[in-house]
GROMACS .gro file of C-alpha atoms in nm:
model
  225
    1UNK     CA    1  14.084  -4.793  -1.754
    2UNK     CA    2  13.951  -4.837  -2.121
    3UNK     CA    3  13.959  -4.586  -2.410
    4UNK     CA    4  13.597  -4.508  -2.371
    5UNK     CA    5  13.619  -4.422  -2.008
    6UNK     CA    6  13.928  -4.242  -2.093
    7UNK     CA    7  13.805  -4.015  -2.325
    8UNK     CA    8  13.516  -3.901  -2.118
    9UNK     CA    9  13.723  -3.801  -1.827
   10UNK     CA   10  13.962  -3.562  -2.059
   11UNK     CA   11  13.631  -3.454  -2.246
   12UNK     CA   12  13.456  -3.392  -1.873
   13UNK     CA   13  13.804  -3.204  -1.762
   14UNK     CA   14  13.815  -2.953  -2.083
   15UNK     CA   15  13.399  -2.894  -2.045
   16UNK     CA   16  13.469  -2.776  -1.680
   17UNK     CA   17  13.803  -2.559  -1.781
   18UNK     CA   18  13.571  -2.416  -2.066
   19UNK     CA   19  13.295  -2.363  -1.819
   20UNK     CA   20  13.584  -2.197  -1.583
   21UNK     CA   21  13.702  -1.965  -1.845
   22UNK     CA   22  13.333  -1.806  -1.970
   23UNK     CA   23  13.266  -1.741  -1.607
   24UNK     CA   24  13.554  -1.554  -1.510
   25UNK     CA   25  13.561  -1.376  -1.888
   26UNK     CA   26  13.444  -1.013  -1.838
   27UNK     CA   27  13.574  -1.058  -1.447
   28UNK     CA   28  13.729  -0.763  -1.293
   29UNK     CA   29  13.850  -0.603  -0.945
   30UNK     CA   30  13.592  -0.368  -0.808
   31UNK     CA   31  13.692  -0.045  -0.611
   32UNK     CA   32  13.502   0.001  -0.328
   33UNK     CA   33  13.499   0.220   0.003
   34UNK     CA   34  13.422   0.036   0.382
   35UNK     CA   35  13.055   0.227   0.451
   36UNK     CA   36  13.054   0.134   0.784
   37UNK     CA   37  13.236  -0.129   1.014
   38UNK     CA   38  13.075  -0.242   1.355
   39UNK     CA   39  13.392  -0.205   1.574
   40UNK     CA   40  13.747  -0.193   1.480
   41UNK     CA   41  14.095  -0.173   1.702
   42UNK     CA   42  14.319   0.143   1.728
   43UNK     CA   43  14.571  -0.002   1.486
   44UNK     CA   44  14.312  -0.241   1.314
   45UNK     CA   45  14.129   0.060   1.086
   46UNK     CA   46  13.919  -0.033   0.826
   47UNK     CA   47  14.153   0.151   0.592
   48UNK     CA   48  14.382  -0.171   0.580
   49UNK     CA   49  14.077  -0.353   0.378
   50UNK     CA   50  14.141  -0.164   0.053
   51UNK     CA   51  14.515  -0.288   0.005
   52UNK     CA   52  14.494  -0.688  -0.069
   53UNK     CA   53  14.792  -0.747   0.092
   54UNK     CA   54  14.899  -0.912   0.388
   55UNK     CA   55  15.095  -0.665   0.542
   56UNK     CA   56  14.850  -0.496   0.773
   57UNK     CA   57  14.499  -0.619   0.892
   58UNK     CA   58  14.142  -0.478   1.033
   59UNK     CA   59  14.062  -0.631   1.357
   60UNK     CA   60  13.858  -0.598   1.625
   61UNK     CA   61  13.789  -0.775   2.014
   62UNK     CA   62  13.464  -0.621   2.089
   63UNK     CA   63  13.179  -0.863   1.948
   64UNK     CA   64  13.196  -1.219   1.866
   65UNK     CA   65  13.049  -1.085   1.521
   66UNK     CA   66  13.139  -0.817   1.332
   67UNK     CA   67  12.965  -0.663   1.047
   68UNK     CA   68  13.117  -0.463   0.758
   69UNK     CA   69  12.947  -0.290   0.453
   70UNK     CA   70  13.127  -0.215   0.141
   71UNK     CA   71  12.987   0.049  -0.108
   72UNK     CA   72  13.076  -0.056  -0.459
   73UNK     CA   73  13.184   0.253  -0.701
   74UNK     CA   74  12.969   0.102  -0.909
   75UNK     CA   75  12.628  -0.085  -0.984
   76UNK     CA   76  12.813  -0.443  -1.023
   77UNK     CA   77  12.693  -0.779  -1.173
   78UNK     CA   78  12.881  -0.971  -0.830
   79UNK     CA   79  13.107  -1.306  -0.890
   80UNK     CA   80  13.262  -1.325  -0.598
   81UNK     CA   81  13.436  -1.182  -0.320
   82UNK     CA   82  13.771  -1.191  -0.203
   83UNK     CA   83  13.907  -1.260   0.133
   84UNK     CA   84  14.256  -1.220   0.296
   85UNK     CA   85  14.136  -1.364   0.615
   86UNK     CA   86  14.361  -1.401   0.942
   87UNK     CA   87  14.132  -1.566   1.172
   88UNK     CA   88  13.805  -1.528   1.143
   89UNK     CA   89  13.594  -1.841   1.140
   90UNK     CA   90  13.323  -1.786   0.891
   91UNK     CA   91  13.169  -1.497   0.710
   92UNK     CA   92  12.816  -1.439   0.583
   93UNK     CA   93  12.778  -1.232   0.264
   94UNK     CA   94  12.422  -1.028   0.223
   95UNK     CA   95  12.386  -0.754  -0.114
   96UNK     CA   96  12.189  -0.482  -0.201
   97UNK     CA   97  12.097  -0.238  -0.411
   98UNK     CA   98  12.037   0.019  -0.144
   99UNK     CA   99  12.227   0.109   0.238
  100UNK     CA  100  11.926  -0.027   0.435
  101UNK     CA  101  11.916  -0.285   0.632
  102UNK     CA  102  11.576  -0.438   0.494
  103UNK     CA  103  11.753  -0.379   0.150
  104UNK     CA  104  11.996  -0.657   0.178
  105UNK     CA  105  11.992  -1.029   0.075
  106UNK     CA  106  12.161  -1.313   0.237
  107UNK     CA  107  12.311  -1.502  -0.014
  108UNK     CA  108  12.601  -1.705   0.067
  109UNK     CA  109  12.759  -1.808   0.376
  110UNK     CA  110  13.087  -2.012   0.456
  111UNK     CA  111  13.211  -2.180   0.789
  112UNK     CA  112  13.549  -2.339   0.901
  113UNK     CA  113  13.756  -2.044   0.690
  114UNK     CA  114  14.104  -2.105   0.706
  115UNK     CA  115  14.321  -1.869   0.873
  116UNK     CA  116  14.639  -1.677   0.727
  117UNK     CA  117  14.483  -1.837   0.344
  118UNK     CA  118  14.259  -1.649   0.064
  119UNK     CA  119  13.882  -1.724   0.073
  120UNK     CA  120  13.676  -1.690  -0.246
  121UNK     CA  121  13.311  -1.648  -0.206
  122UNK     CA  122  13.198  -1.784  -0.537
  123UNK     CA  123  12.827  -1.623  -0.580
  124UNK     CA  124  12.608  -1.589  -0.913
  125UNK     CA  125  12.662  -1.265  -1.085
  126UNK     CA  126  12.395  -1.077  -0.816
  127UNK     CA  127  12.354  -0.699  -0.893
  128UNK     CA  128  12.420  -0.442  -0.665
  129UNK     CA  129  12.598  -0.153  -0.472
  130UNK     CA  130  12.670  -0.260  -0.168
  131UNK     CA  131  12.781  -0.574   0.005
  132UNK     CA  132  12.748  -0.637   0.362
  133UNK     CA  133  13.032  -0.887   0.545
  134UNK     CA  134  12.950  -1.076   0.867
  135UNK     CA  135  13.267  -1.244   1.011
  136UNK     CA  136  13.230  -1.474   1.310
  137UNK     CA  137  13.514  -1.557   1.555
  138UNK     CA  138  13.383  -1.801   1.769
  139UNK     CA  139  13.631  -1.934   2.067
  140UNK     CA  140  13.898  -1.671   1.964
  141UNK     CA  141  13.984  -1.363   2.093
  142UNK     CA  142  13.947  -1.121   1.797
  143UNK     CA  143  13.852  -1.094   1.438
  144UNK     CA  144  14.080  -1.035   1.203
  145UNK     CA  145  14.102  -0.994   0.841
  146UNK     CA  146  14.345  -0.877   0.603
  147UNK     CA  147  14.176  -0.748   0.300
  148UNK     CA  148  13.881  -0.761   0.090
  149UNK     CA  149  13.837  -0.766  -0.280
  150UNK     CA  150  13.515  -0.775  -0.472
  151UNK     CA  151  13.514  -0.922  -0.818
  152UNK     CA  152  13.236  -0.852  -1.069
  153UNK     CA  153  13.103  -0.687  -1.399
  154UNK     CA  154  13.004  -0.338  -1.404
  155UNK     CA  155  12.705  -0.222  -1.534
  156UNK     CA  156  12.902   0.026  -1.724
  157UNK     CA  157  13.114  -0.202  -1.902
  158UNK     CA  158  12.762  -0.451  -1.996
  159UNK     CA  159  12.618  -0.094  -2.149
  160UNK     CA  160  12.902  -0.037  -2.336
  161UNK     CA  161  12.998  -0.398  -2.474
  162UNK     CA  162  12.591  -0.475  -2.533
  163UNK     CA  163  12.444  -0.222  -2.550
  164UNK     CA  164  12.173  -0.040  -2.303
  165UNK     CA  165  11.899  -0.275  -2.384
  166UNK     CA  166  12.104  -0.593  -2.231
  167UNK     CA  167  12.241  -0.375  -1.937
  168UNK     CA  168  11.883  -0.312  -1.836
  169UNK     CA  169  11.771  -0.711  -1.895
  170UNK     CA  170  12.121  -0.828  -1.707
  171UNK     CA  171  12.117  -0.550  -1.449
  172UNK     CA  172  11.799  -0.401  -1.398
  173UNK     CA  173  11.552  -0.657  -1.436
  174UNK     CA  174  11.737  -0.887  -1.227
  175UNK     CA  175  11.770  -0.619  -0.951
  176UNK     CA  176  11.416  -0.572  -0.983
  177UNK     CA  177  11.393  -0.973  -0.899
  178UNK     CA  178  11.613  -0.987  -0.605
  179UNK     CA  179  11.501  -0.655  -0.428
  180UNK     CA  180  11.137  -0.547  -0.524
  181UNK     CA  181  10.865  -0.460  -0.363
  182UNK     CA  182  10.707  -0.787  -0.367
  183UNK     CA  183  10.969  -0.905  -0.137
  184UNK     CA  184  10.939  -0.971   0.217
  185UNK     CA  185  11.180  -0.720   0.336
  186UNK     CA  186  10.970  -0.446   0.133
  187UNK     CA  187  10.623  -0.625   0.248
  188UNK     CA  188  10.620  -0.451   0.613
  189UNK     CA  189  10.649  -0.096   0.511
  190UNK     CA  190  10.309  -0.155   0.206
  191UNK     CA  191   9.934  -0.108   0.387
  192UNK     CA  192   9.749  -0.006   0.102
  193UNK     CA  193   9.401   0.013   0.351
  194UNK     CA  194   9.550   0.335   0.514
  195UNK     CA  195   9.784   0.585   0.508
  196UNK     CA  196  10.009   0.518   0.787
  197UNK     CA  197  10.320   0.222   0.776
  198UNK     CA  198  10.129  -0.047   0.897
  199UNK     CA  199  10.356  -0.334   1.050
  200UNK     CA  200  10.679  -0.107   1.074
  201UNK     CA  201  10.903  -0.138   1.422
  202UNK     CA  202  10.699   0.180   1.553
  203UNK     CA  203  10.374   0.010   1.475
  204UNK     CA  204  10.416  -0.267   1.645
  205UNK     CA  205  10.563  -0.153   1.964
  206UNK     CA  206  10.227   0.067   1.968
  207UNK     CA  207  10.001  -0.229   1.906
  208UNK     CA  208  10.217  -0.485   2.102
  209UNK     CA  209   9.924  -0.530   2.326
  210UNK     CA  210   9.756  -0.691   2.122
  211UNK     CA  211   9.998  -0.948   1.920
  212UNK     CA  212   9.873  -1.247   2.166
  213UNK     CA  213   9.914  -1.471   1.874
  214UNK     CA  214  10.214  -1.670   1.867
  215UNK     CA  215  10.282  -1.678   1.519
  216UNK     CA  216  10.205  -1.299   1.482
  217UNK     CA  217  10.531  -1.250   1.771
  218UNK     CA  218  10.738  -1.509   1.590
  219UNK     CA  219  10.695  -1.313   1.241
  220UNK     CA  220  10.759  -0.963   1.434
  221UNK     CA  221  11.073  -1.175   1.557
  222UNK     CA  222  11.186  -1.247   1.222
  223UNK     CA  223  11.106  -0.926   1.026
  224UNK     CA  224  11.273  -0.701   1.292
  225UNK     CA  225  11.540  -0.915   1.509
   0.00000   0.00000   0.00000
């Protein structure tokens, strides 16, 4: 290997610790509470989730996914979250700003987890206050995971550091991006050429009659599956 080529790898290697090091500066532990948890065993309460440690575990045997939601204690700029994972085979991660279920964005999803190891779900600094956890278990018996940790920057701490006008640029704005009302989970609920909720799930099981279109079924599929 010459000098040249050398010199570019240990320049390449110090660019991506650099690049390491301003992403996680800032970085902290949120606290959060489990909202709501599809199913969970006698012994496998969602309780266990707020200790990241190995030593007990939520689980559950009823569905072959399970769905959790996590309520942040605060409005958080998202960098990742945490698993302790035992066995389950792949998790999906959706966030939002509110607890509804047209509120929430998928946004990062990762198969083939590796059991009794910590996952990171990597994601780019998305704002929000809650964050919704689909784990998969596929041939196995159960789900099962340890713990749960998200990682982030608070709001609080951009407002305080920045100032208010950043907060609202970093935080707000960006929120306003990801979950406004041009969106297409906000789109269904908007008829601005009458008064009542044109296209909601009660609409169109009183119009169903009349959806002979295939494409109009497949979107009703989509929006409300």
């Amino acid at each position: 290997m010459t000098a040249k080529k050398r010199r570019a790898e240990g320049a390449s290697k110090r660019s991506k610790r650099s690049a390491v090091f301003k992403r996680d500066e800032g970085v902290k532990a949120i606290g959060f509470q489990v909202r709501s948890a599809s199913a969970a065993a006698g012994t496998g309460s969602t309780n266990h989730l707020l200790q990241y440690s190995t030593r007990s575990c939520w689980q559950s045997y009823v569905r072959p996914k399970e769905t959790l939601v996590l309520a942040l204690e605060t409005k958080t700029l998202l960098a990742e979250v945490r698993v302790l994972n035992k066995n389950a085979c792949a998790v999906s991660v959706s966030v939002a700003t509110d607890n509804r279920p047209r509120s929430y964005v998928h946004v990062k999803r990762l198969d083939n987890l590796p059991h009794n190891r910590e996952v990171r779900v990597t994601l780019p600094f998305f704002p929000c206050n809650f964050v919704r956890l689909q784990f998969e278990r596929r041939v196995l018996p159960s789900i099962a995971v340890h713990a749960v940790q998200p990682m982030g920057i608070p709001s609080d701490d951009i407002e305080a550091e920045s100032g208010p006008s950043m907060c609202t640029v970093l935080s707000h704005t960006t929120a306003n991006l990801l979950f406004g009302s041009s969106l297409r989970a906000s789109q269904p609920f908007m008829d601005c050429l009458s008064d009542h909720r044109s296209g909601s799930p009660e609409w169109m099981a009183k119009h169903r009659s009349y959806l002979l279109d295939e494409r109009i079924a497949r979107l009703e599929a989509a929006l409300f599956s």
